[in-house]
Structure formats: C-alpha cells, structure tokens
Coordinates of C-alpha atoms and ligand atoms in Angstrom, one line a residue:
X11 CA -13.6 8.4 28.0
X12 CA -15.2 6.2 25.3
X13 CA -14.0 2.7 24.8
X14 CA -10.5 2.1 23.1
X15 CA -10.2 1.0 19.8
X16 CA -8.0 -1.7 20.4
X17 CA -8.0 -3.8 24.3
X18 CA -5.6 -6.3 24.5
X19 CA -5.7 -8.3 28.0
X20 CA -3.0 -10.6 28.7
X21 CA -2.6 -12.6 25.7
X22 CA 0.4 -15.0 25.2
X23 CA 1.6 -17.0 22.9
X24 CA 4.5 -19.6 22.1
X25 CA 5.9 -21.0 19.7
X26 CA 7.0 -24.4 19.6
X27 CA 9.9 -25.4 16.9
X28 CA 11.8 -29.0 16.7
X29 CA 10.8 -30.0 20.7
X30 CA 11.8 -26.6 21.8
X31 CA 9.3 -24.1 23.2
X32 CA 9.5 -19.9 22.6
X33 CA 7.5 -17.8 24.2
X34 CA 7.0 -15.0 21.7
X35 CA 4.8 -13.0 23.6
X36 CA 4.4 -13.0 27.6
X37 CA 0.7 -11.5 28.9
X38 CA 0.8 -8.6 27.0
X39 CA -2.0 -5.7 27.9
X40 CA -2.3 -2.4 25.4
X41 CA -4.9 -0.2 25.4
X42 CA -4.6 1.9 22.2
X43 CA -7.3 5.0 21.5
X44 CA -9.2 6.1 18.6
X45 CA -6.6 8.6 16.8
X46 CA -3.3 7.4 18.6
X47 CA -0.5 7.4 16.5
X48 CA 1.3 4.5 18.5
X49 CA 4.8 3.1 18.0
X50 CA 5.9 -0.3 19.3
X51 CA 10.0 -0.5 19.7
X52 CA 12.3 -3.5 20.2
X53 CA 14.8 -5.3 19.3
X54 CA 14.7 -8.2 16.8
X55 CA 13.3 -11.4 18.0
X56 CA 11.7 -9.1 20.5
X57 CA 8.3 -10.6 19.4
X58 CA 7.1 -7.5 17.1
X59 CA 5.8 -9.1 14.1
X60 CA 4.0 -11.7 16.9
X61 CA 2.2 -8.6 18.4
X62 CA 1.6 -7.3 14.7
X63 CA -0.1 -10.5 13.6
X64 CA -2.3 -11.0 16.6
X65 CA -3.1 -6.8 16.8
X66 CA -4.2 -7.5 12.6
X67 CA -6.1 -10.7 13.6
X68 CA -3.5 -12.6 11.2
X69 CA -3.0 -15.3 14.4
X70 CA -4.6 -16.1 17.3
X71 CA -3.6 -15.9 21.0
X72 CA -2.7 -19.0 22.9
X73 CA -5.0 -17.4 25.7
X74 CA -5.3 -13.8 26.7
X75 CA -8.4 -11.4 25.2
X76 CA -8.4 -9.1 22.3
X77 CA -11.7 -6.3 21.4
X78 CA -11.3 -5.0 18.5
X79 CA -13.6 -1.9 18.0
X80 CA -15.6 -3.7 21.3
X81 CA -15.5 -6.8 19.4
X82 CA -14.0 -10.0 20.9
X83 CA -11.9 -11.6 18.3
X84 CA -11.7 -14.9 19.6
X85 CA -15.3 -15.3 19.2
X86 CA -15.8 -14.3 15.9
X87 CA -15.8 -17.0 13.5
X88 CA -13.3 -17.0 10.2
X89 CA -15.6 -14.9 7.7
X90 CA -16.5 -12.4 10.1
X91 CA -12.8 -12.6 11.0
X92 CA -12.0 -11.6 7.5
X93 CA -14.8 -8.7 7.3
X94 CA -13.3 -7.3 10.0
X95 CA -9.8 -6.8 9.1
X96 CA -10.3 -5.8 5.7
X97 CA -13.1 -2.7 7.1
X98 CA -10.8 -1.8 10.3
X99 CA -7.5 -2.2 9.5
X100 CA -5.0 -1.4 6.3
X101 CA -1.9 -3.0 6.6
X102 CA 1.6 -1.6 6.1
X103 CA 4.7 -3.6 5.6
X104 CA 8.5 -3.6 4.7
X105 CA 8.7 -5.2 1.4
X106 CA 5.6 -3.1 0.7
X107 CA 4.0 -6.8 0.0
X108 CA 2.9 -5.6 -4.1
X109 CA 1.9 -8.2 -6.2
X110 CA 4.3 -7.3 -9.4
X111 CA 2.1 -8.2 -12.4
X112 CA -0.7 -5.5 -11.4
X113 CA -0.4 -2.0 -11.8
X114 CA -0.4 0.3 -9.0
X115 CA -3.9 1.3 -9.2
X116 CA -4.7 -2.4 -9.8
X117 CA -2.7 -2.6 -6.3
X118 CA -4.9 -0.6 -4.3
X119 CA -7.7 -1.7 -5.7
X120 CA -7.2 -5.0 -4.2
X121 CA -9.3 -4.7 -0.4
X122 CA -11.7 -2.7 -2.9
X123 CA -12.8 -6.0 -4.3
X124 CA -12.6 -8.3 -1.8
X125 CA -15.7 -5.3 -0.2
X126 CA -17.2 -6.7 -3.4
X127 CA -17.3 -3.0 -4.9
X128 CA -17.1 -2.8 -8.9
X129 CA -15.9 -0.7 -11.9
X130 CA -15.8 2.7 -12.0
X131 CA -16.4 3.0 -8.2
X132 CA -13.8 1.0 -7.6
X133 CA -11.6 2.5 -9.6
X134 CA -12.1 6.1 -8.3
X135 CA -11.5 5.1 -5.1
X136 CA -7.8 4.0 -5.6
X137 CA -7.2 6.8 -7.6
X138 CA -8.1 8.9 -4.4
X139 CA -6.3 7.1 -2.5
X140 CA -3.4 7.5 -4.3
X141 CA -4.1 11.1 -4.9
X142 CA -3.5 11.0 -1.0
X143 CA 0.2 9.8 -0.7
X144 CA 0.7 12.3 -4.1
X145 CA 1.0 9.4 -6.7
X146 CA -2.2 10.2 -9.2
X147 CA 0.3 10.3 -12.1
X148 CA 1.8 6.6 -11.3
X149 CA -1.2 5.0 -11.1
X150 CA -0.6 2.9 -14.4
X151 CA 2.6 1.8 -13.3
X152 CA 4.2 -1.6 -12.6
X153 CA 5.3 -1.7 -8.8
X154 CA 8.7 -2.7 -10.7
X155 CA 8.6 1.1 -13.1
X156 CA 8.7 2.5 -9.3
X157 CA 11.3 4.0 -7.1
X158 CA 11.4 2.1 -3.4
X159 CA 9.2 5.6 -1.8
X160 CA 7.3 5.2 -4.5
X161 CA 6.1 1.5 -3.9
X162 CA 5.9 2.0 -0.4
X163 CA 3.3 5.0 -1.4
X164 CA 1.2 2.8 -3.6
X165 CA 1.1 0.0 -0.5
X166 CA 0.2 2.9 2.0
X167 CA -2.7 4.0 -0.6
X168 CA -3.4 0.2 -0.6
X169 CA -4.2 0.6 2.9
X170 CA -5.9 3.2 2.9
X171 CA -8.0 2.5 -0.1
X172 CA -11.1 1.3 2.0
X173 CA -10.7 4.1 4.5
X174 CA -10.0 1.8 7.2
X175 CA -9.7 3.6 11.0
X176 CA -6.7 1.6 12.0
X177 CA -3.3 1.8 9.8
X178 CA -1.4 -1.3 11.3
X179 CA 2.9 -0.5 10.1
X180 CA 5.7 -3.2 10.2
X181 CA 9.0 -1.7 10.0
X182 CA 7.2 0.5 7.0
X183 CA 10.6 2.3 6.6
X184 CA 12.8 -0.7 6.8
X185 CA 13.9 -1.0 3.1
X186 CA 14.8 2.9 2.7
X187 CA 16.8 5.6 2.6
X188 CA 16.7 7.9 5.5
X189 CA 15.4 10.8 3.2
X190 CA 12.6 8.6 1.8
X191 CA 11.9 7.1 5.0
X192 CA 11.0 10.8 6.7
X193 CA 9.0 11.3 3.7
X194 CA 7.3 8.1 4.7
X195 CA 6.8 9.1 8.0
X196 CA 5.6 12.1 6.7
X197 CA 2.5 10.6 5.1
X198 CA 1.7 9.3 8.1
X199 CA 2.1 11.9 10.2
X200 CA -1.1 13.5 8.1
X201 CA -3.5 10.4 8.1
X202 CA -3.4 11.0 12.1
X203 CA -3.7 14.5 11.8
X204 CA -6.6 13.5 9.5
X205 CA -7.8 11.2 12.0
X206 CA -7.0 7.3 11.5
X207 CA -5.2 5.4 14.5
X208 CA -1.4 4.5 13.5
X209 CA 0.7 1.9 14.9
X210 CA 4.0 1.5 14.1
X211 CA 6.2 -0.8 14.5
X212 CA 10.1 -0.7 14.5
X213 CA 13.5 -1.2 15.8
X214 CA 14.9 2.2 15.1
X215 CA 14.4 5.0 17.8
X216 CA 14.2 8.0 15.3
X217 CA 11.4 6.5 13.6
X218 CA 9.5 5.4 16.9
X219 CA 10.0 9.0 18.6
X220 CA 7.7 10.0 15.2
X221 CA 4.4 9.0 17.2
X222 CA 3.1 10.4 20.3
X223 CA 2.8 7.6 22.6
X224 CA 5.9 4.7 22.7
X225 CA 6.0 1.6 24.1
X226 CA 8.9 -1.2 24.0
X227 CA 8.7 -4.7 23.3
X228 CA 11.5 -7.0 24.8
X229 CA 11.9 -10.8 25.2
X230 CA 8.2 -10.7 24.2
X231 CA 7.5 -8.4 27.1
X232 CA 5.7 -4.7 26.8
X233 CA 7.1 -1.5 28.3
X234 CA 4.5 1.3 28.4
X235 CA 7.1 3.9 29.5
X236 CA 10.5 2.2 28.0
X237 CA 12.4 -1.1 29.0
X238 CA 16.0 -2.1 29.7
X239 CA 17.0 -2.0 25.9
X240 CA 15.0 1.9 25.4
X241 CA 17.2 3.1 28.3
X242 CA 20.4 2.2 27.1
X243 CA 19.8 3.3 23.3
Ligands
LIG3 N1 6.7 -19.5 13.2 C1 7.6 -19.5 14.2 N2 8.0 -20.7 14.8 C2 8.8 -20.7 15.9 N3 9.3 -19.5 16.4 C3 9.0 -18.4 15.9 C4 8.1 -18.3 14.8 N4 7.9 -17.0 14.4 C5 8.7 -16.3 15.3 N5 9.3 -17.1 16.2 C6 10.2 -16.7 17.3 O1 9.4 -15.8 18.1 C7 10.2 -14.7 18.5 C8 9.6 -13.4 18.1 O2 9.7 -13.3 16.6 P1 9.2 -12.0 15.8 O3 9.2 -12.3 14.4 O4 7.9 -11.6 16.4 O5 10.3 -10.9 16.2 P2 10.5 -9.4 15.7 O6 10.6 -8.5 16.9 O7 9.5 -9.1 14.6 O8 11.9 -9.4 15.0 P3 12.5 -8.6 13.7 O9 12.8 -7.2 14.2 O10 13.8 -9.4 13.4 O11 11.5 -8.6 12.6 C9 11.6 -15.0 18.0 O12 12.4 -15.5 19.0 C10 11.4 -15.9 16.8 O13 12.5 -16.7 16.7
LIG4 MG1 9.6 -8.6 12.6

C-alpha cells in the first residue's frame, strides 16, 4: 500500500479562554488515502473546525505529528507552510468565504496568483474551473448577482482552480436548501470519481453517509467506526 496522503498521529490541542482550559481535540490519529472521499461527523463544539484547521495547516498542534503528502508539518517553516497549502489543498467552506467586490472568475482566480501565474493563463484556468461545477456563463458575476448554489459553485471552482489533490469541506452544505445541497454533493461526488481526496466535514448524517469512509468526532475525540452520538442518530 503506498503511503497515505494525510497521517495524523496523536495530536492534541487546547484551548485556553478567561483561566479556563478546553481541550478541543484529544490524541487524535487519521490515516486518510489518496482518493478517499472522507467524512468527519459530530456534533457542534465536537472540535470539527479544530480538526479542519490543523488537517489545512491553518493551526498548529499543541503536540501530536502531522505528514502531509510525507511531509512533517511541524517542521516546515511559514513560507513553505504556505506553498504547501495553497498546491495540496482547496478549501471549501459554509459561507462560501467570496470576497464580494470581485467577480466570480476574479474569485477563482485568487490561489492562481498567489502560484504567481499571470494573464491569459490565469484566466483560462478559472474559467476551467468553473466550466467544472457548470458555471462558464457566471463567470462575470458579483458573488452578490448569485443564487446561494451558485456561490458555493464558484468557491468549489475556487478550490479547485489550482488542481489541488486534497478538497478540504467545512459544513459546505450548511447554508442550503436540501435540493441545492445534493446538488452540492453532487459535484463532489465527480471530483472523487475524477480522482482528488475529499473530506468533509458536517453534523448532518445524510450528508456524511455521501462519502465512503465515516468517522465521528465527539468531545474532541475520533470514532473510526461511529461513537456514542452516531449510534443514537
Ligand atoms: N479560539 C478558541 N478559544 C477557545 N475555545 C475555542 C476556540 N475555538 C474553539 N473553541 C472551543 O473548542 C471546542 C471545539 O470547537 P470547534 O469550533 O472545533 O467545534 P465544531 O465541531 O466545529 O462546532 P460547530 O459544529 O458548531 O461548527 C468548542 O468547545 C469550542 O468552544
Ligand atoms: Mg465548526
């Protein structure tokens, strides 16, 4: 079997708020495969977003490992930190996080330029991209000029803009409908059929039972085959 894509060994990490001390997440180990399409389930406060931060190298583990494509995070300094993220992972994320004053090409073209590519190139590429989640025709749109599916299409072509293998999803269905959120699901359902490694994280069971491999999350705790709170739901 070749090395996993992502290797998380025991890594904890608290919190510590007005005197008071949370552990957010408890020696948590997750061994996630190129191609997976993962989902990570749990109540809120579980410690989700937590996991998602550290999994996207957004924060740091109080102790605990993390290889990231056989890389150890922890001893890679801030720039190559940054590099990365933005060539391995494309994020995902409730409020679909666009900035409002760009158009949705300009949108996806965002981890375009930060991989210093220019002009036309650029340009081409987000407009494949978008071609992807079906939104070609919307690319001179303001997120605002754009139904809620819609946005959250133009942040998944975001994501995928630089062709990243990892899609990293926070409660990507969170802020719709249930119709728009299958359609959601939908897209992502192809970029694993097409190859890229998907986790996604949520709280709702009908969108976790979407991937092929679930694990729970509970009082900062991981389940590989369903806690407590999965059994009773
Ligand atoms: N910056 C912070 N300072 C102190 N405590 C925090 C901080 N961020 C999160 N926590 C605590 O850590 C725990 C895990 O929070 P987290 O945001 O990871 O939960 P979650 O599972 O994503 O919840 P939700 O489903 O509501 O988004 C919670 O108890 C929360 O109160
Ligand atoms: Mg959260």
């Amino acid at each position: 079997m070749t090395a996993p894509i992502i290797q998380i060994e025991k890594i904890k990490k608290m919190y510590e708020l007005g005197g008071e001390k949370v552990v957010a997440l408890h020696d948590i180990t997750l061994s996630i495969q190129k191609g997976d399409f993962l989902s990570i389930i749990g109540p809120s406060g579980s410690g989700k977003s937590t996991f998602m931060n550290m999994i996207g190298c957004l924060d740091k583990p109080d102790s605990g490992t993390y290889y990231l494509d056989g890389k150890e995070v922890e001893k890679l300094k801030d720039s190559q930190l940054a590099d990365i993220r933005n060539e391995k992972i494309g994020f995902i994320f409730q409020n679909f996080n666009l900035l409002p004053k760009l158009t949705a090409v300009e949108n996806v073209e965002l981890p375009l330029i930060y991989r210093g590519l220019r002009g036309t190139e650029r340009r081409e590429m987000a407009y494949e991209a978008l071609a992807k989640v079906g939104l070609e025709d919307r690319g001179h749109h303001l997120p605002s000029q754009l139904s809620g599916g819609q946005q959250q299409r133009v942040a998944i072509a975001r994501a995928l803009a630089g062709n990243p293998p990892i899609l990293l999803a926070d409660e990507p269905t969170g802020a719709l409908d249930s119709k728009t959120s299958k359609e959601i699901l939908q897209i992502m359902k192809v970029l694993h059929e097409q190859g890229h490694t998907i986790i996604l994280i949520t709280h709702d069971l009908e969108v976790a039972k979407q991937a092929s491999r679930v694990v729970q999350i509970q009082d900062g705790k991981l389940y590989e085959n369903g806690g407590e709170w999965l059994a009773n739901r």
